[in-house]
Amino acid sequence: MPTMNRIGLLTSGGDSPGMNPCIRAVIHEAEQQGVEVVAFRRGFAGLLDNDCFAMTSKDVSGIIQKGGTVLLTARCEDFKYEEGQKEGIANLIKNKCDGLIVIGGDGSFKGAQAISDRGVEVIGVPATIDNDIYGTDMALGTDTSMNNIIDVIDKIKDTASSHERTFIIETMGRGSGYLALMSGIATGAEAVLIPEVKYDLDKIAQRIKLRYSQGKISNILIVAEGTATGYHIGRQLSKIANIVSKITVLGHLQRGGSPSGFDRVLGSRLGSAAVLKLLEGNSNCMVGLVKGKATITQFETVFSHKRELGPTLIKLAEVLGK
Ligand code: ADP
Ligand code: F6P
């Protein structure tokens, strides 16, 4: 194994439940391997400001059950430019970091790649509730977020059925329908509208009317924010078919909360693997979960592929929603 005495660590982009278990695992595994960790606060913003501290196992006790990230996260426009990236690398060198672990989404991995391209070894850990990163079956936070959504929809269904109403639930997912689709399957939603599939509101309206005529008294429609707003869909249903609906925008309720068991284990596995893979000489890449195993995918491959939802799950949601 190449020698690394000290590595940097940061969380970047949107926070996601599972980041803390991952931070904890990085610290414990690094200590096990005799490597020091310099943690930067607020992602690349902290790297530019040299806002960092030596993080040890004392700093990670009691964080495994916490949502968000104890290292704080931020979005940093300056890091998209050469000048910012050079400053960040200068701070890594100043702190004698031989490598860096970036926990974040695909935007953060672009920053990680820029550092790697300039000669510092970097590994990413995929963390985003959207689960839209190629090279991992699940990103950190997705499972917790899906469970948050399911909890709320189950509650809304009580009112929907008691009042014989149609509800439209808007989930997060800027460019990905993963959360909407999976929560739709898990809650028995009547329709799921996702950015990956063109929707036909006339067809959905007909289905709602048919269901009412068959005595089915409530309807749940889930809309991923990247498709349209829940309010837009509500207005359209009213306009084209006189269907009255109630709208709930779940917003940041979805992203918070104690990480699920799955996200705690995933964060722990990928955090540990990130340290070991970095020490083995892997760089310019991400470590994700593929077929149950911690697996390296080069950033180039991550960026040149789209994580597909696949026709089977899309069809399943349709069949079960009838
Ligand atoms: P996420 O990592 O959750 O996808 P963002 O897309 O907001 O979140 O990216 C997080 C941060 O990563 C940005 O604020 C910026 O600092 C950095 N970043 C994003 N895109 C690039 C890029 N093309 N080059 C360098 N850094 C980038
Ligand atoms: O990338 C995850 C995500 O939750 C998206 O689904 C959403 O559009 C976005 O982040 C919102 O992030 P923020 O509120 O931090 O700008």
PDB file of C-alpha atoms in Angstrom, residues 192-319:
ATOM      1  CA  VAL A 192     -46.512   8.425 -10.327  1.00  0.00           C
ATOM      2  CA  LEU A 193     -45.241  11.248 -12.539  1.00  0.00           C
ATOM      3  CA  ILE A 194     -41.474  11.224 -13.039  1.00  0.00           C
ATOM      4  CA  PRO A 195     -39.131  13.230 -15.271  1.00  0.00           C
ATOM      5  CA  GLU A 196     -37.960  10.063 -17.055  1.00  0.00           C
ATOM      6  CA  VAL A 197     -41.419   9.311 -18.534  1.00  0.00           C
ATOM      7  CA  LYS A 198     -43.738  11.587 -20.520  1.00  0.00           C
ATOM      8  CA  TYR A 199     -47.024  11.850 -18.667  1.00  0.00           C
ATOM      9  CA  ASP A 200     -50.542  11.909 -20.078  1.00  0.00           C
ATOM     10  CA  LEU A 201     -52.887  13.806 -17.747  1.00  0.00           C
ATOM     11  CA  ASP A 202     -55.983  12.961 -19.798  1.00  0.00           C
ATOM     12  CA  LYS A 203     -55.301   9.290 -19.213  1.00  0.00           C
ATOM     13  CA  ILE A 204     -54.695   9.870 -15.496  1.00  0.00           C
ATOM     14  CA  ALA A 205     -57.933  11.893 -15.226  1.00  0.00           C
ATOM     15  CA  GLN A 206     -59.886   9.109 -16.940  1.00  0.00           C
ATOM     16  CA  ARG A 207     -58.401   6.569 -14.550  1.00  0.00           C
ATOM     17  CA  ILE A 208     -59.389   8.648 -11.516  1.00  0.00           C
ATOM     18  CA  LYS A 209     -62.955   8.994 -12.799  1.00  0.00           C
ATOM     19  CA  LEU A 210     -63.181   5.263 -13.541  1.00  0.00           C
ATOM     20  CA  ARG A 211     -61.929   4.467 -10.044  1.00  0.00           C
ATOM     21  CA  TYR A 212     -64.574   6.684  -8.474  1.00  0.00           C
ATOM     22  CA  SER A 213     -67.245   5.017 -10.638  1.00  0.00           C
ATOM     23  CA  GLN A 214     -65.996   1.640  -9.368  1.00  0.00           C
ATOM     24  CA  GLY A 215     -66.414   2.798  -5.777  1.00  0.00           C
ATOM     25  CA  LYS A 216     -62.735   3.465  -5.066  1.00  0.00           C
ATOM     26  CA  ILE A 217     -62.894   6.516  -2.929  1.00  0.00           C
ATOM     27  CA  SER A 218     -59.456   8.065  -2.833  1.00  0.00           C
ATOM     28  CA  ASN A 219     -56.485   8.680  -5.090  1.00  0.00           C
ATOM     29  CA  ILE A 220     -52.835   9.386  -4.418  1.00  0.00           C
ATOM     30  CA  LEU A 221     -50.773  10.918  -7.225  1.00  0.00           C
ATOM     31  CA  ILE A 222     -47.054  11.371  -6.665  1.00  0.00           C
ATOM     32  CA  VAL A 223     -45.159  13.965  -8.707  1.00  0.00           C
ATOM     33  CA  ALA A 224     -41.366  14.267  -8.690  1.00  0.00           C
ATOM     34  CA  GLU A 225     -40.429  17.961  -8.588  1.00  0.00           C
ATOM     35  CA  GLY A 226     -38.406  17.563 -11.801  1.00  0.00           C
ATOM     36  CA  THR A 227     -41.600  16.692 -13.716  1.00  0.00           C
ATOM     37  CA  ALA A 228     -43.896  19.582 -12.732  1.00  0.00           C
ATOM     38  CA  THR A 229     -45.061  21.176  -9.523  1.00  0.00           C
ATOM     39  CA  GLY A 230     -47.859  19.497  -7.622  1.00  0.00           C
ATOM     40  CA  TYR A 231     -49.840  22.746  -7.944  1.00  0.00           C
ATOM     41  CA  HIS A 232     -49.485  22.705 -11.747  1.00  0.00           C
ATOM     42  CA  ILE A 233     -50.767  19.138 -11.947  1.00  0.00           C
ATOM     43  CA  GLY A 234     -53.646  20.026  -9.587  1.00  0.00           C
ATOM     44  CA  ARG A 235     -54.669  23.011 -11.731  1.00  0.00           C
ATOM     45  CA  GLN A 236     -54.496  20.931 -14.917  1.00  0.00           C
ATOM     46  CA  LEU A 237     -56.646  18.120 -13.453  1.00  0.00           C
ATOM     47  CA  SER A 238     -59.214  20.672 -12.412  1.00  0.00           C
ATOM     48  CA  LYS A 239     -59.156  22.329 -15.845  1.00  0.00           C
ATOM     49  CA  ILE A 240     -59.356  19.220 -18.019  1.00  0.00           C
ATOM     50  CA  ALA A 241     -61.599  16.978 -15.893  1.00  0.00           C
ATOM     51  CA  ASN A 242     -63.057  18.999 -13.040  1.00  0.00           C
ATOM     52  CA  ILE A 243     -61.140  16.896 -10.534  1.00  0.00           C
ATOM     53  CA  VAL A 244     -60.635  18.627  -7.200  1.00  0.00           C
ATOM     54  CA  SER A 245     -57.392  17.760  -5.449  1.00  0.00           C
ATOM     55  CA  LYS A 246     -55.381  18.640  -2.348  1.00  0.00           C
ATOM     56  CA  ILE A 247     -51.683  19.324  -2.793  1.00  0.00           C
ATOM     57  CA  THR A 248     -48.846  18.524  -0.379  1.00  0.00           C
ATOM     58  CA  VAL A 249     -45.304  19.633  -1.152  1.00  0.00           C
ATOM     59  CA  LEU A 250     -43.020  17.524   1.029  1.00  0.00           C
ATOM     60  CA  GLY A 251     -39.939  19.734   0.632  1.00  0.00           C
ATOM     61  CA  HIS A 252     -37.094  19.389   3.105  1.00  0.00           C
ATOM     62  CA  LEU A 253     -39.097  17.121   5.414  1.00  0.00           C
ATOM     63  CA  GLN A 254     -37.811  14.399   3.119  1.00  0.00           C
ATOM     64  CA  ARG A 255     -34.111  15.063   3.577  1.00  0.00           C
ATOM     65  CA  GLY A 256     -33.848  15.196   7.363  1.00  0.00           C
ATOM     66  CA  GLY A 257     -34.084  12.782  10.235  1.00  0.00           C
ATOM     67  CA  SER A 258     -32.160   9.951  11.793  1.00  0.00           C
ATOM     68  CA  PRO A 259     -30.586   7.725   9.122  1.00  0.00           C
ATOM     69  CA  SER A 260     -32.327   4.376   8.578  1.00  0.00           C
ATOM     70  CA  GLY A 261     -30.555   1.138   9.478  1.00  0.00           C
ATOM     71  CA  PHE A 262     -29.749   0.685   5.798  1.00  0.00           C
ATOM     72  CA  ASP A 263     -28.148   4.134   5.500  1.00  0.00           C
ATOM     73  CA  ARG A 264     -26.146   3.631   8.703  1.00  0.00           C
ATOM     74  CA  VAL A 265     -24.717   0.361   7.422  1.00  0.00           C
ATOM     75  CA  LEU A 266     -24.153   1.745   3.914  1.00  0.00           C
ATOM     76  CA  GLY A 267     -22.415   4.862   5.281  1.00  0.00           C
ATOM     77  CA  SER A 268     -20.255   2.702   7.539  1.00  0.00           C
ATOM     78  CA  ARG A 269     -19.283   0.327   4.728  1.00  0.00           C
ATOM     79  CA  LEU A 270     -18.536   3.015   2.148  1.00  0.00           C
ATOM     80  CA  GLY A 271     -16.669   5.248   4.626  1.00  0.00           C
ATOM     81  CA  SER A 272     -14.380   2.407   5.612  1.00  0.00           C
ATOM     82  CA  ALA A 273     -13.966   1.284   1.983  1.00  0.00           C
ATOM     83  CA  ALA A 274     -13.115   4.848   0.872  1.00  0.00           C
ATOM     84  CA  VAL A 275     -10.145   4.925   3.263  1.00  0.00           C
ATOM     85  CA  LEU A 276      -8.913   1.459   2.288  1.00  0.00           C
ATOM     86  CA  LYS A 277      -9.313   2.062  -1.464  1.00  0.00           C
ATOM     87  CA  LEU A 278      -7.531   5.420  -1.212  1.00  0.00           C
ATOM     88  CA  LEU A 279      -4.638   3.753   0.616  1.00  0.00           C
ATOM     89  CA  GLU A 280      -4.536   1.062  -2.095  1.00  0.00           C
ATOM     90  CA  GLY A 281      -3.843   3.820  -4.631  1.00  0.00           C
ATOM     91  CA  ASN A 282      -7.303   4.387  -6.153  1.00  0.00           C
ATOM     92  CA  SER A 283      -8.080   7.954  -7.166  1.00  0.00           C
ATOM     93  CA  ASN A 284     -10.304  10.091  -9.415  1.00  0.00           C
ATOM     94  CA  CYS A 285     -13.123   7.696  -8.590  1.00  0.00           C
ATOM     95  CA  MET A 286     -16.067   6.922  -6.367  1.00  0.00           C
ATOM     96  CA  VAL A 287     -16.742   3.946  -4.128  1.00  0.00           C
ATOM     97  CA  GLY A 288     -20.340   2.752  -4.373  1.00  0.00           C
ATOM     98  CA  LEU A 289     -22.416  -0.312  -3.644  1.00  0.00           C
ATOM     99  CA  VAL A 290     -22.722  -2.592  -6.678  1.00  0.00           C
ATOM    100  CA  LYS A 291     -24.410  -5.987  -6.283  1.00  0.00           C
ATOM    101  CA  GLY A 292     -23.775  -5.900  -2.555  1.00  0.00           C
ATOM    102  CA  LYS A 293     -20.063  -5.048  -2.784  1.00  0.00           C
ATOM    103  CA  ALA A 294     -18.094  -1.824  -2.261  1.00  0.00           C
ATOM    104  CA  THR A 295     -17.002  -1.104  -5.830  1.00  0.00           C
ATOM    105  CA  ILE A 296     -14.809   1.539  -7.465  1.00  0.00           C
ATOM    106  CA  THR A 297     -16.090   3.458 -10.512  1.00  0.00           C
ATOM    107  CA  GLN A 298     -13.896   6.123 -12.134  1.00  0.00           C
ATOM    108  CA  PHE A 299     -15.443   9.627 -12.118  1.00  0.00           C
ATOM    109  CA  GLU A 300     -15.201   9.692 -15.922  1.00  0.00           C
ATOM    110  CA  THR A 301     -17.513   6.662 -16.094  1.00  0.00           C
ATOM    111  CA  VAL A 302     -19.829   8.106 -13.425  1.00  0.00           C
ATOM    112  CA  PHE A 303     -20.258  11.316 -15.444  1.00  0.00           C
ATOM    113  CA  SER A 304     -20.666   9.652 -18.829  1.00  0.00           C
ATOM    114  CA  HIS A 305     -23.493   7.331 -17.732  1.00  0.00           C
ATOM    115  CA  LYS A 306     -27.001   7.940 -16.487  1.00  0.00           C
ATOM    116  CA  ARG A 307     -28.395   5.877 -13.643  1.00  0.00           C
ATOM    117  CA  GLU A 308     -31.516   4.401 -15.219  1.00  0.00           C
ATOM    118  CA  LEU A 309     -34.661   3.535 -13.287  1.00  0.00           C
ATOM    119  CA  GLY A 310     -35.356   0.696 -15.693  1.00  0.00           C
ATOM    120  CA  PRO A 311     -38.630  -0.230 -17.421  1.00  0.00           C
ATOM    121  CA  THR A 312     -39.470  -3.052 -14.984  1.00  0.00           C
ATOM    122  CA  LEU A 313     -40.021  -0.785 -11.971  1.00  0.00           C
ATOM    123  CA  ILE A 314     -41.817   1.842 -14.048  1.00  0.00           C
ATOM    124  CA  LYS A 315     -44.175  -0.845 -15.384  1.00  0.00           C
ATOM    125  CA  LEU A 316     -44.656  -2.281 -11.882  1.00  0.00           C
ATOM    126  CA  ALA A 317     -45.772   1.108 -10.515  1.00  0.00           C
ATOM    127  CA  GLU A 318     -48.258   1.372 -13.404  1.00  0.00           C
ATOM    128  CA  VAL A 319     -49.661  -2.128 -12.922  1.00  0.00           C
TER     129      VAL A 319
END
